[in-house]
Short mmCIF file of C-alpha atoms in Angstrom, two decimals:
data_model
loop_
_atom_site.label_atom_id
_atom_site.label_comp_id
_atom_site.label_asym_id
_atom_site.label_seq_id
_atom_site.Cartn_x
_atom_site.Cartn_y
_atom_site.Cartn_z
CA MET A 22 0.00 -0.01 -0.20
CA ILE A 23 1.10 3.39 -1.02
CA LEU A 24 0.29 6.23 1.51
CA ILE A 25 0.11 9.74 -0.57
CA THR A 26 -0.43 12.63 1.69
CA GLY A 27 -1.77 16.15 -0.26
CA ALA A 28 -3.81 13.88 -2.48
CA SER A 29 -6.54 16.15 -3.01
CA SER A 30 -4.77 18.36 -5.21
CA GLY A 31 -1.51 19.12 -7.15
CA LEU A 32 1.35 16.79 -6.85
CA GLY A 33 -0.25 14.53 -4.53
CA ALA A 34 -3.44 14.03 -6.67
CA ALA A 35 -1.10 13.51 -9.59
CA LEU A 36 0.87 10.64 -7.97
CA ALA A 37 -2.46 9.31 -6.98
CA SER A 38 -3.43 9.02 -10.63
CA ILE A 39 -0.40 7.64 -11.57
CA TYR A 40 0.36 4.98 -9.06
CA GLY A 41 -3.42 4.41 -8.93
CA ASN A 42 -3.88 3.75 -12.62
CA GLU A 43 -0.72 1.28 -12.29
CA GLY A 44 -2.85 -1.04 -10.14
CA GLN A 45 -1.10 0.09 -6.85
CA SER A 46 -2.87 -0.11 -3.90
CA LEU A 47 -3.65 3.36 -2.23
CA LEU A 48 -4.25 5.25 0.87
CA LEU A 49 -4.88 9.06 0.34
CA THR A 50 -5.10 11.89 2.36
CA GLY A 51 -5.75 15.47 2.02
CA ARG A 52 -7.63 18.33 4.02
CA ASN A 53 -10.13 18.90 1.21
CA GLU A 54 -12.75 16.02 1.47
CA GLN A 55 -14.59 17.15 -1.70
CA ARG A 56 -11.50 17.18 -4.06
CA LEU A 57 -10.22 14.18 -2.32
CA THR A 58 -13.54 12.15 -3.18
CA GLN A 59 -13.06 13.40 -6.80
CA VAL A 60 -9.42 12.05 -6.96
CA VAL A 61 -10.90 8.82 -5.59
CA SER A 62 -13.61 8.64 -7.92
CA SER A 63 -10.87 9.16 -10.99
CA ILE A 64 -8.94 6.19 -10.09
CA SER A 65 -9.73 2.51 -10.92
CA GLY A 66 -8.40 -0.12 -8.40
CA GLU A 67 -7.99 -0.09 -4.82
CA VAL A 68 -8.31 3.29 -3.15
CA ASN A 69 -8.95 4.48 0.35
CA ALA A 70 -9.06 8.09 1.45
CA ILE A 71 -9.08 9.81 4.71
CA ALA A 72 -9.49 13.54 4.81
CA ALA A 73 -6.87 14.80 7.45
CA ASP A 74 -5.27 18.05 8.26
CA LEU A 75 -1.58 16.69 9.06
CA CYS A 76 -0.84 19.95 10.50
CA GLN A 77 -3.07 18.78 13.50
CA PRO A 78 -1.20 16.17 16.04
CA GLN A 79 -4.67 14.43 16.72
CA GLU A 80 -5.37 13.93 12.87
CA ILE A 81 -2.01 12.40 12.54
CA SER A 82 -2.54 10.05 15.13
CA ALA A 83 -5.74 8.96 13.63
CA LEU A 84 -4.26 8.52 10.10
CA LEU A 85 -1.54 6.43 11.68
CA ASP A 86 -3.92 4.18 13.45
CA SER A 87 -5.68 3.60 10.25
CA LEU A 88 -2.56 2.26 8.27
CA PRO A 89 -2.48 -1.69 7.74
CA GLN A 90 0.20 -3.36 9.60
CA SER A 91 2.01 -4.59 6.31
CA SER A 92 5.08 -3.41 4.68
CA GLY A 93 4.93 -1.49 1.10
CA LYS A 94 6.48 0.66 -1.18
CA PRO A 95 7.80 4.12 0.63
CA VAL A 96 6.63 7.33 -1.11
CA ALA A 97 7.61 10.68 -0.03
CA ARG A 98 6.16 13.96 -0.76
CA SER A 99 6.81 17.09 1.07
CA SER A 100 5.35 20.63 0.56
CA ILE A 101 4.99 23.95 2.22
CA PRO A 102 1.14 24.33 3.31
CA ARG A 103 -0.26 27.52 1.85
CA HIS A 104 -1.84 28.59 5.11
CA LEU A 105 1.68 29.28 6.65
#
């Protein structure tokens, strides 16, 4: 499973589309639930999504608790939030 943060737009959405359409199992997260839902619906294959603001520690904990206990391919993505 590949975890992609910031998947509701931009680079995160592009990575989700690429990996999802290659048949990878995805867990997507992003702050905008409506856009995240649109990204999920555009991908065929196994895709799960959790709307979360990873600037909030409690939302990070909830996301980590939802991760499956299996190893997968790491994907790194970093960005500077626009609201900072």
